[in-house]
Amino acid sequence: GEGGGEDEISNSAHFGIRAFAPVPAGADPAEVRLRRLSNGVSVNTFRSTAEPDAVVLRLCAPGGRAQGNCAPGSLLLATSTMLQGGSVGRYSREQVELFCIRHLVELYMEVTEESVQWDVHCPVGPDGAGLSAALQLLHALLTDFQWEGAALTHSRSLYAAQHEARTKSLEQAANLALLVRAFTKISYLNWNA
């Protein structure tokens, strides 16, 4: 109901928010609870017995590589630049890394076809310090990340090297030939049209 109830997502269209929170892989859908926080963010929660003293947070933003409104590879380049740069507000990359090491927070960013995903893994003790540190890191990255020209240049170099390695790979060439051959026979995916 009113006031941003925890389990209420029916009013998400009112706020212009798309409820996008994928179910964790391997989770029983009956055990996953979709919640909406007071700020309108949709969140899936799932309790796992595999690692009872740890938490994994996954932020998913709709878009991904299949999004047609940006240049191909731009999201991959932006994600790589964030990982290469890493300075947040007045804190340097090294200070951010030391913060993550001190609190055992691990961050992984990925761009899929459908979304941009950030996975944060950290231990959770009785005081909740690990979770607090993970949330502080996410908040800082989302609100005060500093884009650095050197990080962008380095990311472009890495992206170009990875592209060159893939195009020279016999395995990738075989995969591409197989995909082209399979999909050119399907009329609605005909790349030669």
PDB file of C-alpha atoms in Angstrom:
ATOM      1  CA  GLY A   1       0.000   0.000   0.000  1.00  0.00           C
ATOM      2  CA  GLU A   2       0.998   3.533   0.807  1.00  0.00           C
ATOM      3  CA  GLY A   3       4.415   4.569   2.092  1.00  0.00           C
ATOM      4  CA  GLY A   4       6.457   2.169  -0.056  1.00  0.00           C
ATOM      5  CA  GLY A   5       5.414  -1.099   1.544  1.00  0.00           C
ATOM      6  CA  GLU A   6       8.071  -3.742   1.474  1.00  0.00           C
ATOM      7  CA  ASP A   7       6.239  -6.352  -0.574  1.00  0.00           C
ATOM      8  CA  GLU A   8       4.231  -3.953  -2.718  1.00  0.00           C
ATOM      9  CA  ILE A   9       5.248  -3.564  -6.344  1.00  0.00           C
ATOM     10  CA  SER A  10       1.871  -3.014  -7.976  1.00  0.00           C
ATOM     11  CA  ASN A  11       2.315   0.768  -7.907  1.00  0.00           C
ATOM     12  CA  SER A  12       5.695   0.666  -9.670  1.00  0.00           C
ATOM     13  CA  ALA A  13       4.149   1.882 -12.946  1.00  0.00           C
ATOM     14  CA  HIS A  14       2.927   4.983 -11.094  1.00  0.00           C
ATOM     15  CA  PHE A  15       6.554   5.951 -10.398  1.00  0.00           C
ATOM     16  CA  GLY A  16       7.682   5.148 -13.951  1.00  0.00           C
ATOM     17  CA  ILE A  17       9.777   2.259 -12.639  1.00  0.00           C
ATOM     18  CA  ARG A  18       9.946  -1.006 -14.495  1.00  0.00           C
ATOM     19  CA  ALA A  19       9.900  -3.918 -12.053  1.00  0.00           C
ATOM     20  CA  PHE A  20      13.013  -5.745 -13.221  1.00  0.00           C
ATOM     21  CA  ALA A  21      14.545  -8.104 -10.711  1.00  0.00           C
ATOM     22  CA  PRO A  22      15.468 -11.511 -12.162  1.00  0.00           C
ATOM     23  CA  VAL A  23      15.175 -14.643 -10.037  1.00  0.00           C
ATOM     24  CA  PRO A  24      18.607 -15.922  -8.876  1.00  0.00           C
ATOM     25  CA  ALA A  25      19.887 -18.949 -10.808  1.00  0.00           C
ATOM     26  CA  GLY A  26      19.071 -22.209  -9.068  1.00  0.00           C
ATOM     27  CA  ALA A  27      16.563 -20.615  -6.726  1.00  0.00           C
ATOM     28  CA  ASP A  28      13.127 -22.075  -6.178  1.00  0.00           C
ATOM     29  CA  PRO A  29      10.804 -19.295  -7.423  1.00  0.00           C
ATOM     30  CA  ALA A  30       8.498 -19.982  -4.475  1.00  0.00           C
ATOM     31  CA  GLU A  31      11.324 -18.931  -2.094  1.00  0.00           C
ATOM     32  CA  VAL A  32      12.098 -15.661  -3.874  1.00  0.00           C
ATOM     33  CA  ARG A  33      10.310 -12.547  -2.647  1.00  0.00           C
ATOM     34  CA  LEU A  34      10.048  -9.469  -4.840  1.00  0.00           C
ATOM     35  CA  ARG A  35      10.036  -6.312  -2.734  1.00  0.00           C
ATOM     36  CA  ARG A  36       9.944  -2.626  -3.485  1.00  0.00           C
ATOM     37  CA  LEU A  37      12.007  -0.369  -1.294  1.00  0.00           C
ATOM     38  CA  SER A  38      10.761   3.024  -0.144  1.00  0.00           C
ATOM     39  CA  ASN A  39      12.747   4.684  -2.960  1.00  0.00           C
ATOM     40  CA  GLY A  40      10.917   2.589  -5.583  1.00  0.00           C
ATOM     41  CA  VAL A  41      13.713   0.121  -6.364  1.00  0.00           C
ATOM     42  CA  SER A  42      12.534  -3.459  -6.968  1.00  0.00           C
ATOM     43  CA  VAL A  43      14.539  -6.096  -5.112  1.00  0.00           C
ATOM     44  CA  ASN A  44      14.439  -9.888  -5.102  1.00  0.00           C
ATOM     45  CA  THR A  45      15.407 -11.486  -1.810  1.00  0.00           C
ATOM     46  CA  PHE A  46      16.404 -15.107  -1.465  1.00  0.00           C
ATOM     47  CA  ARG A  47      17.851 -16.893   1.555  1.00  0.00           C
ATOM     48  CA  SER A  48      20.469 -19.476   0.645  1.00  0.00           C
ATOM     49  CA  THR A  49      21.797 -22.135   2.998  1.00  0.00           C
ATOM     50  CA  ALA A  50      24.905 -22.582   0.841  1.00  0.00           C
ATOM     51  CA  GLU A  51      26.681 -19.610   2.416  1.00  0.00           C
ATOM     52  CA  PRO A  52      24.823 -18.567   5.583  1.00  0.00           C
ATOM     53  CA  ASP A  53      27.432 -16.001   6.698  1.00  0.00           C
ATOM     54  CA  ALA A  54      27.561 -14.085   3.420  1.00  0.00           C
ATOM     55  CA  VAL A  55      25.325 -11.940   1.264  1.00  0.00           C
ATOM     56  CA  VAL A  56      25.282 -11.406  -2.482  1.00  0.00           C
ATOM     57  CA  LEU A  57      23.653  -8.282  -3.839  1.00  0.00           C
ATOM     58  CA  ARG A  58      22.841  -8.037  -7.547  1.00  0.00           C
ATOM     59  CA  LEU A  59      21.882  -4.732  -9.083  1.00  0.00           C
ATOM     60  CA  CYS A  60      20.230  -5.100 -12.477  1.00  0.00           C
ATOM     61  CA  ALA A  61      19.531  -2.196 -14.771  1.00  0.00           C
ATOM     62  CA  PRO A  62      17.478  -2.936 -17.890  1.00  0.00           C
ATOM     63  CA  GLY A  63      19.293  -2.196 -21.126  1.00  0.00           C
ATOM     64  CA  GLY A  64      22.302  -4.332 -21.865  1.00  0.00           C
ATOM     65  CA  ARG A  65      23.959  -5.014 -25.196  1.00  0.00           C
ATOM     66  CA  ALA A  66      20.650  -5.538 -27.017  1.00  0.00           C
ATOM     67  CA  GLN A  67      19.582  -1.964 -26.243  1.00  0.00           C
ATOM     68  CA  GLY A  68      19.347  -0.154 -29.553  1.00  0.00           C
ATOM     69  CA  ASN A  69      19.867   3.409 -28.330  1.00  0.00           C
ATOM     70  CA  CYS A  70      23.645   3.252 -27.779  1.00  0.00           C
ATOM     71  CA  ALA A  71      26.653   2.390 -29.897  1.00  0.00           C
ATOM     72  CA  PRO A  72      27.679  -1.290 -29.972  1.00  0.00           C
ATOM     73  CA  GLY A  73      30.153  -2.018 -27.197  1.00  0.00           C
ATOM     74  CA  SER A  74      29.588   1.268 -25.369  1.00  0.00           C
ATOM     75  CA  LEU A  75      28.171  -0.393 -22.238  1.00  0.00           C
ATOM     76  CA  LEU A  76      31.036  -2.881 -22.162  1.00  0.00           C
ATOM     77  CA  LEU A  77      33.485  -0.006 -22.522  1.00  0.00           C
ATOM     78  CA  ALA A  78      31.768   1.983 -19.751  1.00  0.00           C
ATOM     79  CA  THR A  79      31.796  -1.014 -17.396  1.00  0.00           C
ATOM     80  CA  SER A  80      35.458  -1.671 -18.109  1.00  0.00           C
ATOM     81  CA  THR A  81      36.241   2.019 -17.565  1.00  0.00           C
ATOM     82  CA  MET A  82      34.528   1.908 -14.180  1.00  0.00           C
ATOM     83  CA  LEU A  83      36.590  -1.118 -13.185  1.00  0.00           C
ATOM     84  CA  GLN A  84      39.835   0.455 -14.467  1.00  0.00           C
ATOM     85  CA  GLY A  85      39.157   3.858 -12.903  1.00  0.00           C
ATOM     86  CA  GLY A  86      37.536   3.216  -9.589  1.00  0.00           C
ATOM     87  CA  SER A  87      37.890   6.629  -7.964  1.00  0.00           C
ATOM     88  CA  VAL A  88      34.812   7.735  -6.071  1.00  0.00           C
ATOM     89  CA  GLY A  89      34.329  11.293  -4.847  1.00  0.00           C
ATOM     90  CA  ARG A  90      37.496  12.331  -3.050  1.00  0.00           C
ATOM     91  CA  TYR A  91      38.746   8.724  -2.748  1.00  0.00           C
ATOM     92  CA  SER A  92      41.284   7.319  -5.199  1.00  0.00           C
ATOM     93  CA  ARG A  93      41.059   3.889  -6.785  1.00  0.00           C
ATOM     94  CA  GLU A  94      43.647   2.619  -4.299  1.00  0.00           C
ATOM     95  CA  GLN A  95      41.602   3.864  -1.333  1.00  0.00           C
ATOM     96  CA  VAL A  96      38.463   2.216  -2.726  1.00  0.00           C
ATOM     97  CA  GLU A  97      40.383  -1.047  -3.199  1.00  0.00           C
ATOM     98  CA  LEU A  98      41.702  -0.885   0.379  1.00  0.00           C
ATOM     99  CA  PHE A  99      38.153  -0.272   1.651  1.00  0.00           C
ATOM    100  CA  CYS A 100      36.967  -3.374  -0.230  1.00  0.00           C
ATOM    101  CA  ILE A 101      39.876  -5.474   1.077  1.00  0.00           C
ATOM    102  CA  ARG A 102      39.386  -4.288   4.665  1.00  0.00           C
ATOM    103  CA  HIS A 103      35.681  -5.189   4.575  1.00  0.00           C
ATOM    104  CA  LEU A 104      36.061  -8.263   2.291  1.00  0.00           C
ATOM    105  CA  VAL A 105      33.738  -6.752  -0.320  1.00  0.00           C
ATOM    106  CA  GLU A 106      34.030  -8.149  -3.827  1.00  0.00           C
ATOM    107  CA  LEU A 107      32.470  -6.371  -6.827  1.00  0.00           C
ATOM    108  CA  TYR A 108      31.853  -7.874 -10.255  1.00  0.00           C
ATOM    109  CA  MET A 109      30.267  -6.005 -13.178  1.00  0.00           C
ATOM    110  CA  GLU A 110      28.768  -7.651 -16.241  1.00  0.00           C
ATOM    111  CA  VAL A 111      26.861  -6.536 -19.305  1.00  0.00           C
ATOM    112  CA  THR A 112      24.436  -9.135 -20.670  1.00  0.00           C
ATOM    113  CA  GLU A 113      22.080  -8.881 -23.621  1.00  0.00           C
ATOM    114  CA  GLU A 114      19.203  -7.742 -21.393  1.00  0.00           C
ATOM    115  CA  SER A 115      20.809  -5.829 -18.529  1.00  0.00           C
ATOM    116  CA  VAL A 116      23.798  -4.332 -16.796  1.00  0.00           C
ATOM    117  CA  GLN A 117      24.496  -6.311 -13.625  1.00  0.00           C
ATOM    118  CA  TRP A 118      26.638  -5.545 -10.601  1.00  0.00           C
ATOM    119  CA  ASP A 119      27.231  -8.380  -8.156  1.00  0.00           C
ATOM    120  CA  VAL A 120      28.564  -7.551  -4.698  1.00  0.00           C
ATOM    121  CA  HIS A 121      29.627 -10.326  -2.338  1.00  0.00           C
ATOM    122  CA  CYS A 122      30.556  -9.796   1.310  1.00  0.00           C
ATOM    123  CA  PRO A 123      30.502 -11.562   4.687  1.00  0.00           C
ATOM    124  CA  VAL A 124      27.770 -10.729   7.150  1.00  0.00           C
ATOM    125  CA  GLY A 125      28.530 -10.895  10.854  1.00  0.00           C
ATOM    126  CA  PRO A 126      26.301 -10.190  13.824  1.00  0.00           C
ATOM    127  CA  ASP A 127      27.000  -6.443  13.546  1.00  0.00           C
ATOM    128  CA  GLY A 128      26.148  -6.285   9.817  1.00  0.00           C
ATOM    129  CA  ALA A 129      29.380  -4.404   9.033  1.00  0.00           C
ATOM    130  CA  GLY A 130      30.000  -6.280   5.778  1.00  0.00           C
ATOM    131  CA  LEU A 131      26.569  -5.497   4.391  1.00  0.00           C
ATOM    132  CA  SER A 132      26.880  -1.878   5.497  1.00  0.00           C
ATOM    133  CA  ALA A 133      30.243  -1.596   3.695  1.00  0.00           C
ATOM    134  CA  ALA A 134      28.807  -3.171   0.525  1.00  0.00           C
ATOM    135  CA  LEU A 135      25.864  -0.762   0.519  1.00  0.00           C
ATOM    136  CA  GLN A 136      28.213   2.196   1.116  1.00  0.00           C
ATOM    137  CA  LEU A 137      30.332   1.097  -1.857  1.00  0.00           C
ATOM    138  CA  LEU A 138      27.287   0.747  -4.124  1.00  0.00           C
ATOM    139  CA  HIS A 139      25.910   4.111  -3.053  1.00  0.00           C
ATOM    140  CA  ALA A 140      29.247   5.822  -3.710  1.00  0.00           C
ATOM    141  CA  LEU A 141      29.638   4.175  -7.126  1.00  0.00           C
ATOM    142  CA  LEU A 142      26.128   5.117  -8.178  1.00  0.00           C
ATOM    143  CA  THR A 143      26.193   8.699  -6.920  1.00  0.00           C
ATOM    144  CA  ASP A 144      29.792   9.954  -6.954  1.00  0.00           C
ATOM    145  CA  PHE A 145      31.848   7.919  -9.444  1.00  0.00           C
ATOM    146  CA  GLN A 146      34.644   9.922 -11.110  1.00  0.00           C
ATOM    147  CA  TRP A 147      35.195   9.170 -14.806  1.00  0.00           C
ATOM    148  CA  GLU A 148      38.897   9.207 -15.676  1.00  0.00           C
ATOM    149  CA  GLY A 149      40.352   9.744 -19.143  1.00  0.00           C
ATOM    150  CA  ALA A 150      43.274   7.391 -18.501  1.00  0.00           C
ATOM    151  CA  ALA A 151      40.874   4.611 -17.471  1.00  0.00           C
ATOM    152  CA  LEU A 152      38.862   5.116 -20.661  1.00  0.00           C
ATOM    153  CA  THR A 153      42.035   4.976 -22.786  1.00  0.00           C
ATOM    154  CA  HIS A 154      43.150   1.782 -21.027  1.00  0.00           C
ATOM    155  CA  SER A 155      39.695   0.224 -21.421  1.00  0.00           C
ATOM    156  CA  ARG A 156      39.677   1.017 -25.141  1.00  0.00           C
ATOM    157  CA  SER A 157      43.066  -0.682 -25.500  1.00  0.00           C
ATOM    158  CA  LEU A 158      41.823  -3.757 -23.625  1.00  0.00           C
ATOM    159  CA  TYR A 159      38.613  -3.841 -25.667  1.00  0.00           C
ATOM    160  CA  ALA A 160      40.570  -3.622 -28.941  1.00  0.00           C
ATOM    161  CA  ALA A 161      42.986  -6.372 -27.816  1.00  0.00           C
ATOM    162  CA  GLN A 162      40.105  -8.657 -26.821  1.00  0.00           C
ATOM    163  CA  HIS A 163      38.362  -8.019 -30.143  1.00  0.00           C
ATOM    164  CA  GLU A 164      41.541  -8.793 -32.060  1.00  0.00           C
ATOM    165  CA  ALA A 165      42.101 -11.995 -30.060  1.00  0.00           C
ATOM    166  CA  ARG A 166      38.538 -13.150 -30.763  1.00  0.00           C
ATOM    167  CA  THR A 167      38.755 -12.462 -34.480  1.00  0.00           C
ATOM    168  CA  LYS A 168      42.019 -14.444 -34.706  1.00  0.00           C
ATOM    169  CA  SER A 169      40.663 -17.352 -32.660  1.00  0.00           C
ATOM    170  CA  LEU A 170      39.900 -20.495 -34.643  1.00  0.00           C
ATOM    171  CA  GLU A 171      37.244 -21.453 -32.066  1.00  0.00           C
ATOM    172  CA  GLN A 172      35.493 -18.082 -32.379  1.00  0.00           C
ATOM    173  CA  ALA A 173      35.656 -18.262 -36.169  1.00  0.00           C
ATOM    174  CA  ALA A 174      33.982 -21.682 -36.071  1.00  0.00           C
ATOM    175  CA  ASN A 175      31.292 -20.371 -33.682  1.00  0.00           C
ATOM    176  CA  LEU A 176      30.597 -17.371 -35.910  1.00  0.00           C
ATOM    177  CA  ALA A 177      30.413 -19.519 -39.047  1.00  0.00           C
ATOM    178  CA  LEU A 178      27.992 -21.870 -37.291  1.00  0.00           C
ATOM    179  CA  LEU A 179      25.778 -18.994 -36.116  1.00  0.00           C
ATOM    180  CA  VAL A 180      25.731 -17.326 -39.530  1.00  0.00           C
ATOM    181  CA  ARG A 181      24.902 -20.605 -41.224  1.00  0.00           C
ATOM    182  CA  ALA A 182      22.144 -21.429 -38.710  1.00  0.00           C
ATOM    183  CA  PHE A 183      20.486 -18.024 -38.652  1.00  0.00           C
ATOM    184  CA  THR A 184      20.660 -17.159 -42.345  1.00  0.00           C
ATOM    185  CA  LYS A 185      18.256 -20.049 -42.992  1.00  0.00           C
ATOM    186  CA  ILE A 186      15.636 -18.495 -40.678  1.00  0.00           C
ATOM    187  CA  SER A 187      13.720 -15.885 -42.651  1.00  0.00           C
ATOM    188  CA  TYR A 188      13.068 -13.423 -39.837  1.00  0.00           C
ATOM    189  CA  LEU A 189      16.748 -13.444 -38.822  1.00  0.00           C
ATOM    190  CA  ASN A 190      18.164 -13.298 -42.325  1.00  0.00           C
ATOM    191  CA  TRP A 191      21.277 -11.138 -42.029  1.00  0.00           C
ATOM    192  CA  ASN A 192      21.675 -10.952 -45.808  1.00  0.00           C
ATOM    193  CA  ALA A 193      18.315  -9.217 -46.358  1.00  0.00           C
TER     194      ALA A 193
END
